[in-house]
mmCIF file of C-alpha atoms in Angstrom:
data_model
loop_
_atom_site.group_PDB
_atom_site.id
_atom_site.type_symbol
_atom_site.label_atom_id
_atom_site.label_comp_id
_atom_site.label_asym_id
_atom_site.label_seq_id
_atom_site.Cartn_x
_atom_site.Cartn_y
_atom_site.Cartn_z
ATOM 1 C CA UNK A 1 8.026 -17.898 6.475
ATOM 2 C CA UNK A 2 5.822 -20.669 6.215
ATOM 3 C CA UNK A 3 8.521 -23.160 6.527
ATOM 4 C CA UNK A 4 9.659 -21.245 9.725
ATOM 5 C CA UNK A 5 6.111 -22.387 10.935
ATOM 6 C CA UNK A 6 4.708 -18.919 11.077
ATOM 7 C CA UNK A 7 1.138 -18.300 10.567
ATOM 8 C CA UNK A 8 0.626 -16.497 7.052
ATOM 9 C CA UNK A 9 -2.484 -14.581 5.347
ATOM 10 C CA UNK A 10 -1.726 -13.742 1.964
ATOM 11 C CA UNK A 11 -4.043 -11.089 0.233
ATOM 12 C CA UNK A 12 -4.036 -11.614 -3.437
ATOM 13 C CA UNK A 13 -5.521 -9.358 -5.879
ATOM 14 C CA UNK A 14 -3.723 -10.742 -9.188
ATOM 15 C CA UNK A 15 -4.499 -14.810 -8.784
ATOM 16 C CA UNK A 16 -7.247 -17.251 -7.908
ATOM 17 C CA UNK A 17 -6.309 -19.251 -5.008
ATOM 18 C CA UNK A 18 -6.286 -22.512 -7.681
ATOM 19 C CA UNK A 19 -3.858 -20.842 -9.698
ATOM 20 C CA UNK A 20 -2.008 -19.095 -6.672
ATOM 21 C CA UNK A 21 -1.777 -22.862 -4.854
ATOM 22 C CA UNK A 22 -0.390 -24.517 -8.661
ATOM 23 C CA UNK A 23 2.423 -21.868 -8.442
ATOM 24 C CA UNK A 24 3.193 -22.477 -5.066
ATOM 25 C CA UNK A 25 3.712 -26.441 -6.050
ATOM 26 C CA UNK A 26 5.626 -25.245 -9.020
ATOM 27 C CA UNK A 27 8.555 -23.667 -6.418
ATOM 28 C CA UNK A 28 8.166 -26.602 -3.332
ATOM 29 C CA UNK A 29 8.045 -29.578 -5.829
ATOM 30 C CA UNK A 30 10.954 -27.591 -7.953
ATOM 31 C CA UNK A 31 8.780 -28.663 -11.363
ATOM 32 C CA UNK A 32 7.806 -26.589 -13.861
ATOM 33 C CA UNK A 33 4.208 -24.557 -13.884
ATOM 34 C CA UNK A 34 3.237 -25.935 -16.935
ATOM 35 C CA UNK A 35 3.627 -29.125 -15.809
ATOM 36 C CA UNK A 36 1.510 -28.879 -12.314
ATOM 37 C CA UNK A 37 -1.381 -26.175 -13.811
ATOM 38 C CA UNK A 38 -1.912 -29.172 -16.710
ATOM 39 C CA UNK A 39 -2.129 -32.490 -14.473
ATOM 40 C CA UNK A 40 -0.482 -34.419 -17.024
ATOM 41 C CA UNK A 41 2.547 -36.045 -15.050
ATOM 42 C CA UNK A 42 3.787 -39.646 -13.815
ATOM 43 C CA UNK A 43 4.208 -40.838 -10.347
ATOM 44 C CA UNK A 44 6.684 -39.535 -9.789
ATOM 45 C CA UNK A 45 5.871 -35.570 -9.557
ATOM 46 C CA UNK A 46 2.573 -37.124 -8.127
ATOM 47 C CA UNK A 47 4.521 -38.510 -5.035
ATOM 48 C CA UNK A 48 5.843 -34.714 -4.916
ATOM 49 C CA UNK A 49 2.955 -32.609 -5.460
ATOM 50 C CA UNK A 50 0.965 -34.716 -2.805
ATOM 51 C CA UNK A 51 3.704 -34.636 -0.231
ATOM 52 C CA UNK A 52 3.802 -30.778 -0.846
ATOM 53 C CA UNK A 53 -0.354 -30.887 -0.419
ATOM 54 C CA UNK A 54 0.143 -32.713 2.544
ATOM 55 C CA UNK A 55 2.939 -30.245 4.076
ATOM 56 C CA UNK A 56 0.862 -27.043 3.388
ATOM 57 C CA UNK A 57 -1.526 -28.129 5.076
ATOM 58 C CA UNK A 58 -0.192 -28.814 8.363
ATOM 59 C CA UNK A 59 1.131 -25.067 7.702
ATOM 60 C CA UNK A 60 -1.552 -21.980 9.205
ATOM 61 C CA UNK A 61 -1.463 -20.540 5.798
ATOM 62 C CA UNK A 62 -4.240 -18.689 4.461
ATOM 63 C CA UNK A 63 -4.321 -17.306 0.851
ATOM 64 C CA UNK A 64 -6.959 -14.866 -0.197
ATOM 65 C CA UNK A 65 -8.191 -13.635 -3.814
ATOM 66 C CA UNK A 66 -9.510 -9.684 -3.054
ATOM 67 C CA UNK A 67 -9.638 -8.674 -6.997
ATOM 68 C CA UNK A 68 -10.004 -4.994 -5.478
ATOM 69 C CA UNK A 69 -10.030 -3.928 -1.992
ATOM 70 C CA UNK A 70 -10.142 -0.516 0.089
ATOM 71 C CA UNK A 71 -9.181 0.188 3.528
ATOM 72 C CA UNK A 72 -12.299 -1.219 5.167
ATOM 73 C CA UNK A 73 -12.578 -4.609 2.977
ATOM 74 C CA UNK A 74 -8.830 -5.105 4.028
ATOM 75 C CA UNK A 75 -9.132 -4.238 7.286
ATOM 76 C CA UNK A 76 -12.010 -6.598 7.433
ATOM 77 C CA UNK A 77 -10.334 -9.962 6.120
ATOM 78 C CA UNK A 78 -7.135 -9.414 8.083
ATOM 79 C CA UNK A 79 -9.543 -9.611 11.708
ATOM 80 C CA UNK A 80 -11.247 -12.302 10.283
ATOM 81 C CA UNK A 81 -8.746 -14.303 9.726
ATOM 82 C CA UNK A 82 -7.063 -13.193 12.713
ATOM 83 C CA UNK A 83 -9.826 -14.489 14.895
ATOM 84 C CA UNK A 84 -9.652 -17.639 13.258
ATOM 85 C CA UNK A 85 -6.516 -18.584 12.752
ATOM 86 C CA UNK A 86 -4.229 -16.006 14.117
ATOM 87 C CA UNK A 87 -1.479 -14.043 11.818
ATOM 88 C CA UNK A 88 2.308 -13.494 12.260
ATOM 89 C CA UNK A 89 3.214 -12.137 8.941
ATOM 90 C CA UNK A 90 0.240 -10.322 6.708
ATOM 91 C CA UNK A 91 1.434 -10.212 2.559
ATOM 92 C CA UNK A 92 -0.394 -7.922 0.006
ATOM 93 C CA UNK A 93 0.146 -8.627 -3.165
ATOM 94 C CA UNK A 94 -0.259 -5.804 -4.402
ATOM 95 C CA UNK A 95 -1.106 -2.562 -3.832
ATOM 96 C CA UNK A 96 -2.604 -0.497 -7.016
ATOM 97 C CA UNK A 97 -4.402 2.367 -8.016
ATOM 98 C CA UNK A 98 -8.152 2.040 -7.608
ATOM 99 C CA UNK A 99 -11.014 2.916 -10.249
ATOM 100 C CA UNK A 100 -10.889 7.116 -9.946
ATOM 101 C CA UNK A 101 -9.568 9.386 -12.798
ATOM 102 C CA UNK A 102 -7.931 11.589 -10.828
ATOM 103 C CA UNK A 103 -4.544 10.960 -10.236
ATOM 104 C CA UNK A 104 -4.494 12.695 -7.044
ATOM 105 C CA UNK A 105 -7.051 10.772 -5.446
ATOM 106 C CA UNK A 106 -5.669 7.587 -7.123
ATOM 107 C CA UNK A 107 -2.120 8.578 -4.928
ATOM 108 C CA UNK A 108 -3.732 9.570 -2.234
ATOM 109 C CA UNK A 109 -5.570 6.345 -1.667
ATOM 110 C CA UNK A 110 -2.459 4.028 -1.901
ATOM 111 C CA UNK A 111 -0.583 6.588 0.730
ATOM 112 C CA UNK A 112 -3.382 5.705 2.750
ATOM 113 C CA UNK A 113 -3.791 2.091 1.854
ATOM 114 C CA UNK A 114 0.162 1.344 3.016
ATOM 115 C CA UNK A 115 -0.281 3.715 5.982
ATOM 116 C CA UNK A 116 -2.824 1.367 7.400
ATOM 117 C CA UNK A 117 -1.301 -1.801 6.904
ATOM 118 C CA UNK A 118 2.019 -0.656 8.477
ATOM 119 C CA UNK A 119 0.508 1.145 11.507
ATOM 120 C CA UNK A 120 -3.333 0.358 12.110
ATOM 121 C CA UNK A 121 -2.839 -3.003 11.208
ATOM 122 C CA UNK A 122 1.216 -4.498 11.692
ATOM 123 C CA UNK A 123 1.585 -1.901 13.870
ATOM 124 C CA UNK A 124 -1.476 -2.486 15.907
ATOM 125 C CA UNK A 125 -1.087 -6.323 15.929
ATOM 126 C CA UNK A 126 2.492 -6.315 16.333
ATOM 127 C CA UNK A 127 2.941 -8.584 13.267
ATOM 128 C CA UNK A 128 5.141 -8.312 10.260
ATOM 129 C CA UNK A 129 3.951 -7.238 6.822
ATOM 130 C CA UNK A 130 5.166 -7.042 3.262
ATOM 131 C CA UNK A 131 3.535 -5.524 0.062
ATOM 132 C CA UNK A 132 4.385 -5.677 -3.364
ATOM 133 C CA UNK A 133 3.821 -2.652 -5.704
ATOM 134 C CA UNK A 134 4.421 -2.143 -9.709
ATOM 135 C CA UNK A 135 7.398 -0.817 -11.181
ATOM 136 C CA UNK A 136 7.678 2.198 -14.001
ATOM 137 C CA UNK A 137 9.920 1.439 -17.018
ATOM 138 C CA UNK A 138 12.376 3.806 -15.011
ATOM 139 C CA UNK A 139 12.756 1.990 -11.917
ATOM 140 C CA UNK A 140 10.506 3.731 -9.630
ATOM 141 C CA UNK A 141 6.770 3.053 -7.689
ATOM 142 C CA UNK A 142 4.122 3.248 -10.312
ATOM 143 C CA UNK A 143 1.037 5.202 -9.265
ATOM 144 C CA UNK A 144 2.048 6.614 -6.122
ATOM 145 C CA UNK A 145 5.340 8.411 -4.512
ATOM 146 C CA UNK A 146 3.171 8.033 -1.320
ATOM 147 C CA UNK A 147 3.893 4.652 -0.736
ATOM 148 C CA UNK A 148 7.572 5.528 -0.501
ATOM 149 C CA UNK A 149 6.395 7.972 2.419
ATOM 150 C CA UNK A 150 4.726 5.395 3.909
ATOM 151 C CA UNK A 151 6.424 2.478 4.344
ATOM 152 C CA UNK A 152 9.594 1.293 6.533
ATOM 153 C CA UNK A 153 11.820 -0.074 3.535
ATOM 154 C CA UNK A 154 11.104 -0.836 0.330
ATOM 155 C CA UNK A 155 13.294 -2.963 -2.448
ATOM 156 C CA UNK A 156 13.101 -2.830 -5.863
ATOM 157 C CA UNK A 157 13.495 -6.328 -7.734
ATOM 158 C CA UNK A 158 14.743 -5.604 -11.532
ATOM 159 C CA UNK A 159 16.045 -8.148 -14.346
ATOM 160 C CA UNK A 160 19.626 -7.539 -15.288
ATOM 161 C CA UNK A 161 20.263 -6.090 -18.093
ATOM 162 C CA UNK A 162 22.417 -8.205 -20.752
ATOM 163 C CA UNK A 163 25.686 -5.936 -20.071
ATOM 164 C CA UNK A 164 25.248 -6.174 -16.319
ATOM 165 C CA UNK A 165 24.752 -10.324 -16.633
ATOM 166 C CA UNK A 166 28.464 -9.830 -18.976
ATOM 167 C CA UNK A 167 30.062 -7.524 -16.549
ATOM 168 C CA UNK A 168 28.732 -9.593 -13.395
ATOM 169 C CA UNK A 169 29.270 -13.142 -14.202
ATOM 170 C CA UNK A 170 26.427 -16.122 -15.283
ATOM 171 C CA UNK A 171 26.770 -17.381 -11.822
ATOM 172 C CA UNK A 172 25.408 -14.142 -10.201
ATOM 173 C CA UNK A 173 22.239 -14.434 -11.555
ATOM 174 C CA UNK A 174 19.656 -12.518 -14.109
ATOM 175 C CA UNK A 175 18.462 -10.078 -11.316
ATOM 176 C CA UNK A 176 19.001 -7.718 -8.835
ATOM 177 C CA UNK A 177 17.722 -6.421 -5.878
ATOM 178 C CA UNK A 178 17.952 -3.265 -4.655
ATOM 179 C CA UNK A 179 17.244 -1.908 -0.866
ATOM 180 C CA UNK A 180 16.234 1.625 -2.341
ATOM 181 C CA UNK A 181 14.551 2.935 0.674
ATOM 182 C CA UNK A 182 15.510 2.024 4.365
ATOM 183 C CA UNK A 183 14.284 3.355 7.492
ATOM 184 C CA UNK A 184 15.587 0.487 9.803
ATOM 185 C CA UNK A 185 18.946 1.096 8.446
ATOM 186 C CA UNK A 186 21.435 0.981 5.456
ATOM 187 C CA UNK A 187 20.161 1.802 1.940
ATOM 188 C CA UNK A 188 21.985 1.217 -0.924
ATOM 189 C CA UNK A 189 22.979 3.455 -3.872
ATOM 190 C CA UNK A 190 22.216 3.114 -7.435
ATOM 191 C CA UNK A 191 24.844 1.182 -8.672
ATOM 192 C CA UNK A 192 24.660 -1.302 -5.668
ATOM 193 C CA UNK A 193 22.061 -4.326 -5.491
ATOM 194 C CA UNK A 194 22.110 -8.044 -4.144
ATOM 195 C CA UNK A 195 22.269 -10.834 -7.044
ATOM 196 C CA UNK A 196 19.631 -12.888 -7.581
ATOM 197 C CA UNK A 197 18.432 -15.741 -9.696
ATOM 198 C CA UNK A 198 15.318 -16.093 -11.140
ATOM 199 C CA UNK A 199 13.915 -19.439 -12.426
ATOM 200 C CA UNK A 200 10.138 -18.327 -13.964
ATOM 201 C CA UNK A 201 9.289 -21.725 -14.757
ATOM 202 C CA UNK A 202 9.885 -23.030 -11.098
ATOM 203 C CA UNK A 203 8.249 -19.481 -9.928
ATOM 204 C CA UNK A 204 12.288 -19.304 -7.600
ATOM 205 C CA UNK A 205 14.080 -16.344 -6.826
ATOM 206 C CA UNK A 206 17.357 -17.952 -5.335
ATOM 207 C CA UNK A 207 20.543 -16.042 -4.202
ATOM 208 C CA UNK A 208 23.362 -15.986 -6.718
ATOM 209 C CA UNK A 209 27.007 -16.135 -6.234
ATOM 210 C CA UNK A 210 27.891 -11.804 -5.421
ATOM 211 C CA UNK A 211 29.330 -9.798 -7.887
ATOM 212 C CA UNK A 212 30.636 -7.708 -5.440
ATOM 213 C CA UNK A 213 31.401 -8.440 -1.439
ATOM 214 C CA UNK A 214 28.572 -6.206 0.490
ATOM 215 C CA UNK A 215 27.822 -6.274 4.229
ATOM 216 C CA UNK A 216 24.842 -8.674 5.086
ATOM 217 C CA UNK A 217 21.519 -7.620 5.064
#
């Protein structure tokens, strides 16, 4: 999106924007994480980290570290940096359960939490959002079946297992994706996902050869 020249805010509630911006040169400059969050390396990944520097920022990019936020602390930095910079594509990253012991109330927040940023905020601003959530052991949205309910589609990113990278093929990748809930249009079934390869070093998910020919999404 950024390449595509689109103004970005990303809210991030996992990394410090000095770790968050070392990743992010990890995937342009294609070197590994290790390498750029150390600042031991010759010229050569020098020329390439400060031609990346210098890209980003002639990019309207905004990242963001909200350790915790609620609906009005959200709400809050998205018009603020909408004011001053404008926003076509808002990323949380990630919604979780806040600090109460109830479970209930834990749930009930997120349902709201998603609700807003779909429809008082995307919604409202006409601009595109995407969230990232947890995953259970089973495969399904930790904490709370109410962001299901509340959201337009929702994919589920999962590493292969070692008999589906056999029965697939090396070049289709260590990981799937999954469009597991769809309101703007196909969904896919249980057995079905898009192949994927993941590169954790270079912080790249890439899009492997198919295991299977699927329609387009």
């Amino acid at each position: 999106m950024i390449r595509q020249k689109k103004k970005v805010l990303y809210i991030d509630s996992e990394l410090n924007s000095r770790l968050f911006t070392a990743r992010l040169l990890a995937h342009l400059t294609k070197t590994e994480f290790m390498v750029i969050k150390s600042g031991r390396y010759g010229k050569e990944v020098i020329d390439k980290v400060e031609q990346a520097i210098a890209w980003l920022k002639e990019r309207e990019f905004t990242h963001i570290y909200l350790p915790s936020f609620d609906s009005q602390s959200l709400y809050t930095t998205v018009k603020r940096v909408s004011h001053t910079q404008g926003i076509d594509v808002l990323i949380v990253d990630y919604f979780k359960a806040g600090g109460s012991t109830e479970a209930y109330e834990n749930y009930a927040e997120l349902g709201k939490l998603t609700d807003l940023v779909k429809n008082q905020i995307c919604g409202a601003m006409n601009i595109a959002g995407v969230g990232a959530v947890q995953l259970t052991h089973q495969g399904k949205i930790a904490d709370s079946a109410k962001i299901g309910r509340n959201v337009s589609t929702v994919a589920f990113i999962q590493a292969k297992t070692p008999e589906e990278i056999l029965a697939d093929g090396e070049e289709c990748g260590n990981t799937k994706l999954r469009v597991g809930i769809n309101r703007n249009g196909r969904q896919q079934g249980d057995e079905e996902y898009i192949d994927l390869k993941f590169t954790g070093n270079l912080i790249r998910y890439d899009q492997a050869k198919q295991h299977t020919e699927q329609m387009p999404y």
